[in-house]
Amino acid sequence: MSEDENDRYRAPALDKGLDILELLAAVDGGLTQAEIAKRLDRSPNEFYRMLDRLVKRGYVTRIDGDRFTLTLKLFGLAQLHAPVRRLVSFAVPLMRELAEASRQANQLVVFDRGNPVVIAQQEAPGYWGISIRVGSRISLFDTGSGHVLLAFRTPEERKMMIAEYLGSGGDQSKVTAEFLARLDQIRSRGYEMMPSAQTAGVINLSAPVLGADGKAIAALTVPYITLINTPGAPDISSTIHLLAETTHRLSEMAGSGFQKDS
């Protein structure tokens, strides 16, 4: 197709928005409106309305007052496409093995547009267990899955994830120095163990599925309940060990490239 034919189908406003997204994706720390205009060799006034729309639609956010940076919305949209389906296809057999070995249910969770979202669920093999529906959007602050997804991210990514969660109605009061310190402890320990904030008697055990860059692409969580009528059922320490083995195997798969094919 010739250059003239290409120009016939141009969409200047779309091109401008894509230029902004591609530029912000390539820098750390964000850019001001003037810096964006300078790098794209345009007038700052040309970008005011486009930046306003990108912020309102959740693709870009303001930081430090006058700087613009990408949110994780594009990442979230990608997560719910082929990469997530491929992740689930690898995870389900291992989740089934974990359920059989631990006698507990488990669920796989990713971060999507402000909330952790359950993308796969494996019920316990017995007649008693805790389950959660696939597609459920859960708390970032009050769940083991949310804690793990935050803990195994960079401080900058944590800040963006929290901002997106607060923008979708999350509770700002929960973002305390103690909470952030807990995330660092989880990262050092390698997993989260916490009483469920939703169901009495349940201990959430959560561990990360890590990508090749060492960041969490998902969290695998066992809502652990003590089984008093199941002789030989693993105790909580043994269940943590089984969970760690499972996430290690999934992380190895992630590092060897199941995302690269997507």
PDB file of C-alpha atoms in Angstrom:
ATOM      1  CA  MET A   1       0.000   0.000   0.000  1.00  0.00           C
ATOM      2  CA  SER A   2       1.428   3.421  -0.958  1.00  0.00           C
ATOM      3  CA  GLU A   3       1.953   6.311   1.448  1.00  0.00           C
ATOM      4  CA  ASP A   4      -1.015   8.151  -0.119  1.00  0.00           C
ATOM      5  CA  GLU A   5      -3.268   5.132   0.443  1.00  0.00           C
ATOM      6  CA  ASN A   6      -2.067   4.887   4.059  1.00  0.00           C
ATOM      7  CA  ASP A   7      -2.889   8.554   4.651  1.00  0.00           C
ATOM      8  CA  ARG A   8      -6.413   8.026   3.323  1.00  0.00           C
ATOM      9  CA  TYR A   9      -7.243   5.894   6.375  1.00  0.00           C
ATOM     10  CA  ARG A  10      -5.492   7.947   9.033  1.00  0.00           C
ATOM     11  CA  ALA A  11      -7.242   8.632  12.345  1.00  0.00           C
ATOM     12  CA  PRO A  12      -5.276  11.550  13.837  1.00  0.00           C
ATOM     13  CA  ALA A  13      -6.911  11.438  17.261  1.00  0.00           C
ATOM     14  CA  LEU A  14      -6.284   7.686  17.575  1.00  0.00           C
ATOM     15  CA  ASP A  15      -2.701   8.131  16.398  1.00  0.00           C
ATOM     16  CA  LYS A  16      -2.182  10.830  19.014  1.00  0.00           C
ATOM     17  CA  GLY A  17      -3.521   8.628  21.804  1.00  0.00           C
ATOM     18  CA  LEU A  18      -1.392   5.685  20.724  1.00  0.00           C
ATOM     19  CA  ASP A  19       1.675   7.937  20.499  1.00  0.00           C
ATOM     20  CA  ILE A  20       1.122   8.958  24.132  1.00  0.00           C
ATOM     21  CA  LEU A  21       0.656   5.384  25.340  1.00  0.00           C
ATOM     22  CA  GLU A  22       3.734   4.134  23.498  1.00  0.00           C
ATOM     23  CA  LEU A  23       5.829   7.023  24.825  1.00  0.00           C
ATOM     24  CA  LEU A  24       4.744   6.546  28.453  1.00  0.00           C
ATOM     25  CA  ALA A  25       5.351   2.806  28.186  1.00  0.00           C
ATOM     26  CA  ALA A  26       8.996   3.499  27.372  1.00  0.00           C
ATOM     27  CA  VAL A  27       9.833   5.787  30.326  1.00  0.00           C
ATOM     28  CA  ASP A  28      10.045   5.414  34.104  1.00  0.00           C
ATOM     29  CA  GLY A  29       8.625   8.016  36.461  1.00  0.00           C
ATOM     30  CA  GLY A  30       6.130   9.535  34.042  1.00  0.00           C
ATOM     31  CA  LEU A  31       6.250  12.748  32.003  1.00  0.00           C
ATOM     32  CA  THR A  32       4.602  16.148  32.241  1.00  0.00           C
ATOM     33  CA  GLN A  33       2.303  17.387  29.477  1.00  0.00           C
ATOM     34  CA  ALA A  34       5.085  19.691  28.256  1.00  0.00           C
ATOM     35  CA  GLU A  35       7.609  16.844  28.200  1.00  0.00           C
ATOM     36  CA  ILE A  36       5.214  14.633  26.242  1.00  0.00           C
ATOM     37  CA  ALA A  37       4.692  17.403  23.703  1.00  0.00           C
ATOM     38  CA  LYS A  38       8.426  18.031  23.370  1.00  0.00           C
ATOM     39  CA  ARG A  39       9.260  14.347  22.835  1.00  0.00           C
ATOM     40  CA  LEU A  40       6.511  14.007  20.239  1.00  0.00           C
ATOM     41  CA  ASP A  41       7.419  17.342  18.648  1.00  0.00           C
ATOM     42  CA  ARG A  42       3.956  18.841  19.106  1.00  0.00           C
ATOM     43  CA  SER A  43       2.340  21.747  20.933  1.00  0.00           C
ATOM     44  CA  PRO A  44       1.373  20.986  24.589  1.00  0.00           C
ATOM     45  CA  ASN A  45      -2.172  22.198  23.883  1.00  0.00           C
ATOM     46  CA  GLU A  46      -2.596  19.411  21.333  1.00  0.00           C
ATOM     47  CA  PHE A  47      -2.420  16.804  24.108  1.00  0.00           C
ATOM     48  CA  TYR A  48      -4.594  18.313  26.832  1.00  0.00           C
ATOM     49  CA  ARG A  49      -7.912  16.762  25.783  1.00  0.00           C
ATOM     50  CA  MET A  50      -6.319  13.442  24.811  1.00  0.00           C
ATOM     51  CA  LEU A  51      -4.544  13.126  28.184  1.00  0.00           C
ATOM     52  CA  ASP A  52      -7.774  14.041  29.970  1.00  0.00           C
ATOM     53  CA  ARG A  53      -9.634  11.244  28.163  1.00  0.00           C
ATOM     54  CA  LEU A  54      -6.881   8.689  28.793  1.00  0.00           C
ATOM     55  CA  VAL A  55      -6.966   9.547  32.508  1.00  0.00           C
ATOM     56  CA  LYS A  56     -10.776   9.325  32.658  1.00  0.00           C
ATOM     57  CA  ARG A  57     -10.732   5.954  30.870  1.00  0.00           C
ATOM     58  CA  GLY A  58      -8.114   4.633  33.293  1.00  0.00           C
ATOM     59  CA  TYR A  59      -5.210   4.076  30.904  1.00  0.00           C
ATOM     60  CA  VAL A  60      -3.110   6.928  32.316  1.00  0.00           C
ATOM     61  CA  THR A  61      -2.879   8.388  35.810  1.00  0.00           C
ATOM     62  CA  ARG A  62      -1.390  11.523  37.355  1.00  0.00           C
ATOM     63  CA  ILE A  63       1.490  11.222  39.813  1.00  0.00           C
ATOM     64  CA  ASP A  64       3.230  13.950  41.795  1.00  0.00           C
ATOM     65  CA  GLY A  65       0.601  16.441  40.671  1.00  0.00           C
ATOM     66  CA  ASP A  66       1.570  17.161  37.074  1.00  0.00           C
ATOM     67  CA  ARG A  67       3.197  14.009  35.742  1.00  0.00           C
ATOM     68  CA  PHE A  68       1.439  11.329  33.708  1.00  0.00           C
ATOM     69  CA  THR A  69       2.216   7.619  33.723  1.00  0.00           C
ATOM     70  CA  LEU A  70       0.567   4.439  32.473  1.00  0.00           C
ATOM     71  CA  THR A  71      -1.745   2.500  34.755  1.00  0.00           C
ATOM     72  CA  LEU A  72      -1.932  -1.301  34.621  1.00  0.00           C
ATOM     73  CA  LYS A  73      -5.173  -1.251  32.635  1.00  0.00           C
ATOM     74  CA  LEU A  74      -3.517  -2.334  29.389  1.00  0.00           C
ATOM     75  CA  PHE A  75      -1.686  -5.054  31.303  1.00  0.00           C
ATOM     76  CA  GLY A  76      -5.005  -6.127  32.812  1.00  0.00           C
ATOM     77  CA  LEU A  77      -6.699  -6.315  29.433  1.00  0.00           C
ATOM     78  CA  ALA A  78      -3.856  -8.461  28.127  1.00  0.00           C
ATOM     79  CA  GLN A  79      -4.016 -10.681  31.205  1.00  0.00           C
ATOM     80  CA  LEU A  80      -7.619 -11.596  30.435  1.00  0.00           C
ATOM     81  CA  HIS A  81      -6.775 -12.586  26.864  1.00  0.00           C
ATOM     82  CA  ALA A  82      -4.590 -15.422  25.598  1.00  0.00           C
ATOM     83  CA  PRO A  83      -1.901 -15.292  28.326  1.00  0.00           C
ATOM     84  CA  VAL A  84      -4.451 -15.937  31.066  1.00  0.00           C
ATOM     85  CA  ARG A  85      -6.113 -18.774  29.175  1.00  0.00           C
ATOM     86  CA  ARG A  86      -2.709 -20.337  28.663  1.00  0.00           C
ATOM     87  CA  LEU A  87      -1.813 -19.842  32.322  1.00  0.00           C
ATOM     88  CA  VAL A  88      -5.042 -21.552  33.360  1.00  0.00           C
ATOM     89  CA  SER A  89      -4.422 -24.458  31.008  1.00  0.00           C
ATOM     90  CA  PHE A  90      -1.048 -25.094  32.675  1.00  0.00           C
ATOM     91  CA  ALA A  91      -2.304 -24.416  36.186  1.00  0.00           C
ATOM     92  CA  VAL A  92      -5.456 -26.558  36.347  1.00  0.00           C
ATOM     93  CA  PRO A  93      -3.726 -29.980  36.394  1.00  0.00           C
ATOM     94  CA  LEU A  94      -1.345 -28.786  39.119  1.00  0.00           C
ATOM     95  CA  MET A  95      -4.232 -27.233  41.070  1.00  0.00           C
ATOM     96  CA  ARG A  96      -6.021 -30.579  40.914  1.00  0.00           C
ATOM     97  CA  GLU A  97      -2.921 -32.359  42.223  1.00  0.00           C
ATOM     98  CA  LEU A  98      -2.646 -29.797  45.027  1.00  0.00           C
ATOM     99  CA  ALA A  99      -6.284 -30.296  46.009  1.00  0.00           C
ATOM    100  CA  GLU A 100      -5.870 -34.074  46.111  1.00  0.00           C
ATOM    101  CA  ALA A 101      -2.647 -33.913  48.130  1.00  0.00           C
ATOM    102  CA  SER A 102      -3.791 -31.234  50.586  1.00  0.00           C
ATOM    103  CA  ARG A 103      -7.480 -32.240  50.784  1.00  0.00           C
ATOM    104  CA  GLN A 104      -8.199 -28.499  50.417  1.00  0.00           C
ATOM    105  CA  ALA A 105      -9.666 -26.272  47.734  1.00  0.00           C
ATOM    106  CA  ASN A 106      -7.496 -23.715  45.926  1.00  0.00           C
ATOM    107  CA  GLN A 107      -7.901 -20.807  43.525  1.00  0.00           C
ATOM    108  CA  LEU A 108      -5.741 -18.899  41.054  1.00  0.00           C
ATOM    109  CA  VAL A 109      -5.947 -15.094  41.049  1.00  0.00           C
ATOM    110  CA  VAL A 110      -4.547 -12.309  38.822  1.00  0.00           C
ATOM    111  CA  PHE A 111      -4.713  -8.520  39.107  1.00  0.00           C
ATOM    112  CA  ASP A 112      -7.067  -6.892  36.601  1.00  0.00           C
ATOM    113  CA  ARG A 113      -8.052  -3.218  36.376  1.00  0.00           C
ATOM    114  CA  GLY A 114      -8.030  -2.455  40.068  1.00  0.00           C
ATOM    115  CA  ASN A 115      -8.964  -5.798  41.605  1.00  0.00           C
ATOM    116  CA  PRO A 116      -7.654  -9.321  42.083  1.00  0.00           C
ATOM    117  CA  VAL A 117      -9.819 -11.620  39.937  1.00  0.00           C
ATOM    118  CA  VAL A 118     -10.277 -15.384  40.336  1.00  0.00           C
ATOM    119  CA  ILE A 119      -9.439 -17.036  37.002  1.00  0.00           C
ATOM    120  CA  ALA A 120      -9.471 -20.715  38.086  1.00  0.00           C
ATOM    121  CA  GLN A 121     -10.920 -22.669  41.008  1.00  0.00           C
ATOM    122  CA  GLN A 122     -10.342 -26.239  42.183  1.00  0.00           C
ATOM    123  CA  GLU A 123     -12.706 -27.691  44.753  1.00  0.00           C
ATOM    124  CA  ALA A 124     -11.582 -29.925  47.615  1.00  0.00           C
ATOM    125  CA  PRO A 125     -11.848 -33.661  46.888  1.00  0.00           C
ATOM    126  CA  GLY A 126     -14.066 -34.336  49.914  1.00  0.00           C
ATOM    127  CA  TYR A 127     -17.595 -33.144  50.577  1.00  0.00           C
ATOM    128  CA  TRP A 128     -16.448 -30.136  52.635  1.00  0.00           C
ATOM    129  CA  GLY A 129     -14.365 -27.174  51.497  1.00  0.00           C
ATOM    130  CA  ILE A 130     -14.324 -23.463  50.728  1.00  0.00           C
ATOM    131  CA  SER A 131     -14.765 -22.380  47.115  1.00  0.00           C
ATOM    132  CA  ILE A 132     -15.115 -19.072  45.270  1.00  0.00           C
ATOM    133  CA  ARG A 133     -16.650 -18.494  41.859  1.00  0.00           C
ATOM    134  CA  VAL A 134     -14.406 -17.964  38.836  1.00  0.00           C
ATOM    135  CA  GLY A 135     -14.675 -14.327  37.780  1.00  0.00           C
ATOM    136  CA  SER A 136     -15.118 -13.036  41.332  1.00  0.00           C
ATOM    137  CA  ARG A 137     -13.406  -9.696  41.973  1.00  0.00           C
ATOM    138  CA  ILE A 138     -11.950  -9.704  45.485  1.00  0.00           C
ATOM    139  CA  SER A 139     -10.209  -7.306  47.852  1.00  0.00           C
ATOM    140  CA  LEU A 140      -6.622  -6.218  47.298  1.00  0.00           C
ATOM    141  CA  PHE A 141      -6.143  -5.386  50.984  1.00  0.00           C
ATOM    142  CA  ASP A 142      -8.153  -8.056  52.841  1.00  0.00           C
ATOM    143  CA  THR A 143      -7.144 -11.262  51.034  1.00  0.00           C
ATOM    144  CA  GLY A 144      -4.009 -13.373  50.922  1.00  0.00           C
ATOM    145  CA  SER A 145      -4.127 -13.280  47.116  1.00  0.00           C
ATOM    146  CA  GLY A 146      -4.164  -9.489  47.091  1.00  0.00           C
ATOM    147  CA  HIS A 147      -1.272  -9.295  49.540  1.00  0.00           C
ATOM    148  CA  VAL A 148       0.860 -11.648  47.443  1.00  0.00           C
ATOM    149  CA  LEU A 149       0.110  -9.855  44.176  1.00  0.00           C
ATOM    150  CA  LEU A 150       1.285  -6.606  45.799  1.00  0.00           C
ATOM    151  CA  ALA A 151       4.240  -8.076  47.673  1.00  0.00           C
ATOM    152  CA  PHE A 152       5.944  -9.496  44.597  1.00  0.00           C
ATOM    153  CA  ARG A 153       5.894  -6.273  42.601  1.00  0.00           C
ATOM    154  CA  THR A 154       8.190  -3.254  42.577  1.00  0.00           C
ATOM    155  CA  PRO A 155       7.305  -0.314  44.884  1.00  0.00           C
ATOM    156  CA  GLU A 156       6.271   1.698  41.822  1.00  0.00           C
ATOM    157  CA  GLU A 157       3.970  -1.064  40.575  1.00  0.00           C
ATOM    158  CA  ARG A 158       2.485  -1.483  44.053  1.00  0.00           C
ATOM    159  CA  LYS A 159       1.680   2.222  44.097  1.00  0.00           C
ATOM    160  CA  MET A 160      -0.076   1.997  40.743  1.00  0.00           C
ATOM    161  CA  MET A 161      -2.034  -1.121  41.722  1.00  0.00           C
ATOM    162  CA  ILE A 162      -3.173   0.483  44.966  1.00  0.00           C
ATOM    163  CA  ALA A 163      -4.175   3.670  43.122  1.00  0.00           C
ATOM    164  CA  GLU A 164      -6.262   1.621  40.679  1.00  0.00           C
ATOM    165  CA  TYR A 165      -7.894  -0.291  43.524  1.00  0.00           C
ATOM    166  CA  LEU A 166      -8.729   2.909  45.397  1.00  0.00           C
ATOM    167  CA  GLY A 167     -10.142   4.331  42.187  1.00  0.00           C
ATOM    168  CA  SER A 168     -12.556   1.394  42.009  1.00  0.00           C
ATOM    169  CA  GLY A 169     -13.852   2.031  45.539  1.00  0.00           C
ATOM    170  CA  GLY A 170     -11.154   0.591  47.823  1.00  0.00           C
ATOM    171  CA  ASP A 171     -10.594   1.866  51.355  1.00  0.00           C
ATOM    172  CA  GLN A 172      -7.741   4.392  51.563  1.00  0.00           C
ATOM    173  CA  SER A 173      -7.485   3.972  55.351  1.00  0.00           C
ATOM    174  CA  LYS A 174      -6.006   0.490  54.911  1.00  0.00           C
ATOM    175  CA  VAL A 175      -2.875   1.840  53.199  1.00  0.00           C
ATOM    176  CA  THR A 176      -0.719   2.206  56.313  1.00  0.00           C
ATOM    177  CA  ALA A 177       2.977   1.905  57.052  1.00  0.00           C
ATOM    178  CA  GLU A 178       2.201  -1.376  58.833  1.00  0.00           C
ATOM    179  CA  PHE A 179       0.438  -2.727  55.746  1.00  0.00           C
ATOM    180  CA  LEU A 180       3.359  -1.851  53.468  1.00  0.00           C
ATOM    181  CA  ALA A 181       5.790  -3.391  55.958  1.00  0.00           C
ATOM    182  CA  ARG A 182       3.706  -6.572  55.919  1.00  0.00           C
ATOM    183  CA  LEU A 183       4.086  -6.775  52.154  1.00  0.00           C
ATOM    184  CA  ASP A 184       7.870  -6.687  52.555  1.00  0.00           C
ATOM    185  CA  GLN A 185       7.641  -9.474  55.148  1.00  0.00           C
ATOM    186  CA  ILE A 186       5.549 -11.594  52.781  1.00  0.00           C
ATOM    187  CA  ARG A 187       8.113 -11.124  50.044  1.00  0.00           C
ATOM    188  CA  SER A 188      10.923 -12.198  52.394  1.00  0.00           C
ATOM    189  CA  ARG A 189       8.982 -15.218  53.667  1.00  0.00           C
ATOM    190  CA  GLY A 190       7.753 -16.259  50.237  1.00  0.00           C
ATOM    191  CA  TYR A 191       4.060 -16.632  51.075  1.00  0.00           C
ATOM    192  CA  GLU A 192       1.169 -15.129  53.028  1.00  0.00           C
ATOM    193  CA  MET A 193      -0.676 -16.819  55.893  1.00  0.00           C
ATOM    194  CA  MET A 194      -3.597 -14.889  57.377  1.00  0.00           C
ATOM    195  CA  PRO A 195      -7.031 -15.488  58.896  1.00  0.00           C
ATOM    196  CA  SER A 196      -9.778 -14.982  56.339  1.00  0.00           C
ATOM    197  CA  ALA A 197     -11.459 -11.590  56.632  1.00  0.00           C
ATOM    198  CA  GLN A 198     -14.623 -13.125  55.193  1.00  0.00           C
ATOM    199  CA  THR A 199     -15.071 -16.557  56.841  1.00  0.00           C
ATOM    200  CA  ALA A 200     -14.366 -17.551  60.447  1.00  0.00           C
ATOM    201  CA  GLY A 201     -12.078 -20.547  60.923  1.00  0.00           C
ATOM    202  CA  VAL A 202     -10.385 -20.242  57.523  1.00  0.00           C
ATOM    203  CA  ILE A 203      -6.668 -19.494  57.149  1.00  0.00           C
ATOM    204  CA  ASN A 204      -5.704 -18.147  53.737  1.00  0.00           C
ATOM    205  CA  LEU A 205      -2.389 -19.556  52.476  1.00  0.00           C
ATOM    206  CA  SER A 206      -1.184 -17.701  49.372  1.00  0.00           C
ATOM    207  CA  ALA A 207       1.979 -17.948  47.283  1.00  0.00           C
ATOM    208  CA  PRO A 208       3.070 -16.244  44.059  1.00  0.00           C
ATOM    209  CA  VAL A 209       3.387 -17.620  40.561  1.00  0.00           C
ATOM    210  CA  LEU A 210       6.430 -15.732  39.307  1.00  0.00           C
ATOM    211  CA  GLY A 211       7.301 -14.751  35.770  1.00  0.00           C
ATOM    212  CA  ALA A 212      10.802 -14.821  34.327  1.00  0.00           C
ATOM    213  CA  ASP A 213      11.403 -11.331  35.772  1.00  0.00           C
ATOM    214  CA  GLY A 214      10.647 -12.504  39.325  1.00  0.00           C
ATOM    215  CA  LYS A 215       7.365 -10.581  39.554  1.00  0.00           C
ATOM    216  CA  ALA A 216       4.045 -12.145  40.489  1.00  0.00           C
ATOM    217  CA  ILE A 217       1.845 -12.853  37.500  1.00  0.00           C
ATOM    218  CA  ALA A 218      -0.687 -14.644  39.702  1.00  0.00           C
ATOM    219  CA  ALA A 219      -1.342 -15.831  43.244  1.00  0.00           C
ATOM    220  CA  LEU A 220      -2.359 -19.371  44.183  1.00  0.00           C
ATOM    221  CA  THR A 221      -4.391 -19.509  47.390  1.00  0.00           C
ATOM    222  CA  VAL A 222      -5.552 -22.345  49.626  1.00  0.00           C
ATOM    223  CA  PRO A 223      -8.418 -21.387  51.979  1.00  0.00           C
ATOM    224  CA  TYR A 224      -7.223 -23.803  54.646  1.00  0.00           C
ATOM    225  CA  ILE A 225      -9.699 -25.373  57.084  1.00  0.00           C
ATOM    226  CA  THR A 226      -8.801 -27.918  59.765  1.00  0.00           C
ATOM    227  CA  LEU A 227     -10.286 -31.284  58.781  1.00  0.00           C
ATOM    228  CA  ILE A 228     -11.079 -33.112  62.020  1.00  0.00           C
ATOM    229  CA  ASN A 229     -12.902 -35.981  60.284  1.00  0.00           C
ATOM    230  CA  THR A 230     -10.234 -36.774  57.677  1.00  0.00           C
ATOM    231  CA  PRO A 231      -7.462 -38.933  59.121  1.00  0.00           C
ATOM    232  CA  GLY A 232      -4.132 -38.300  57.468  1.00  0.00           C
ATOM    233  CA  ALA A 233      -5.080 -34.897  56.045  1.00  0.00           C
ATOM    234  CA  PRO A 234      -1.995 -32.655  55.899  1.00  0.00           C
ATOM    235  CA  ASP A 235      -1.643 -30.079  58.651  1.00  0.00           C
ATOM    236  CA  ILE A 236      -1.156 -26.405  57.857  1.00  0.00           C
ATOM    237  CA  SER A 237       2.654 -26.625  57.699  1.00  0.00           C
ATOM    238  CA  SER A 238       2.508 -29.515  55.248  1.00  0.00           C
ATOM    239  CA  THR A 239      -0.091 -27.652  53.178  1.00  0.00           C
ATOM    240  CA  ILE A 240       2.191 -24.621  52.946  1.00  0.00           C
ATOM    241  CA  HIS A 241       4.930 -26.935  51.658  1.00  0.00           C
ATOM    242  CA  LEU A 242       2.592 -28.430  49.043  1.00  0.00           C
ATOM    243  CA  LEU A 243       1.471 -24.954  47.970  1.00  0.00           C
ATOM    244  CA  ALA A 244       5.082 -23.792  47.627  1.00  0.00           C
ATOM    245  CA  GLU A 245       5.943 -26.833  45.489  1.00  0.00           C
ATOM    246  CA  THR A 246       2.975 -26.154  43.208  1.00  0.00           C
ATOM    247  CA  THR A 247       3.732 -22.465  42.698  1.00  0.00           C
ATOM    248  CA  HIS A 248       7.399 -23.293  42.118  1.00  0.00           C
ATOM    249  CA  ARG A 249       6.425 -25.675  39.323  1.00  0.00           C
ATOM    250  CA  LEU A 250       4.078 -23.105  37.806  1.00  0.00           C
ATOM    251  CA  SER A 251       6.739 -20.413  38.051  1.00  0.00           C
ATOM    252  CA  GLU A 252       9.208 -22.657  36.232  1.00  0.00           C
ATOM    253  CA  MET A 253       6.657 -23.051  33.448  1.00  0.00           C
ATOM    254  CA  ALA A 254       6.190 -19.282  33.321  1.00  0.00           C
ATOM    255  CA  GLY A 255       9.938 -18.714  33.209  1.00  0.00           C
ATOM    256  CA  SER A 256      10.380 -21.256  30.437  1.00  0.00           C
ATOM    257  CA  GLY A 257       8.011 -19.346  28.253  1.00  0.00           C
ATOM    258  CA  PHE A 258       4.308 -20.184  28.311  1.00  0.00           C
ATOM    259  CA  GLN A 259       3.722 -16.416  28.123  1.00  0.00           C
ATOM    260  CA  LYS A 260       6.065 -15.993  25.164  1.00  0.00           C
ATOM    261  CA  ASP A 261       3.791 -17.977  22.896  1.00  0.00           C
ATOM    262  CA  SER A 262       0.854 -15.684  23.596  1.00  0.00           C
TER     263      SER A 262
END
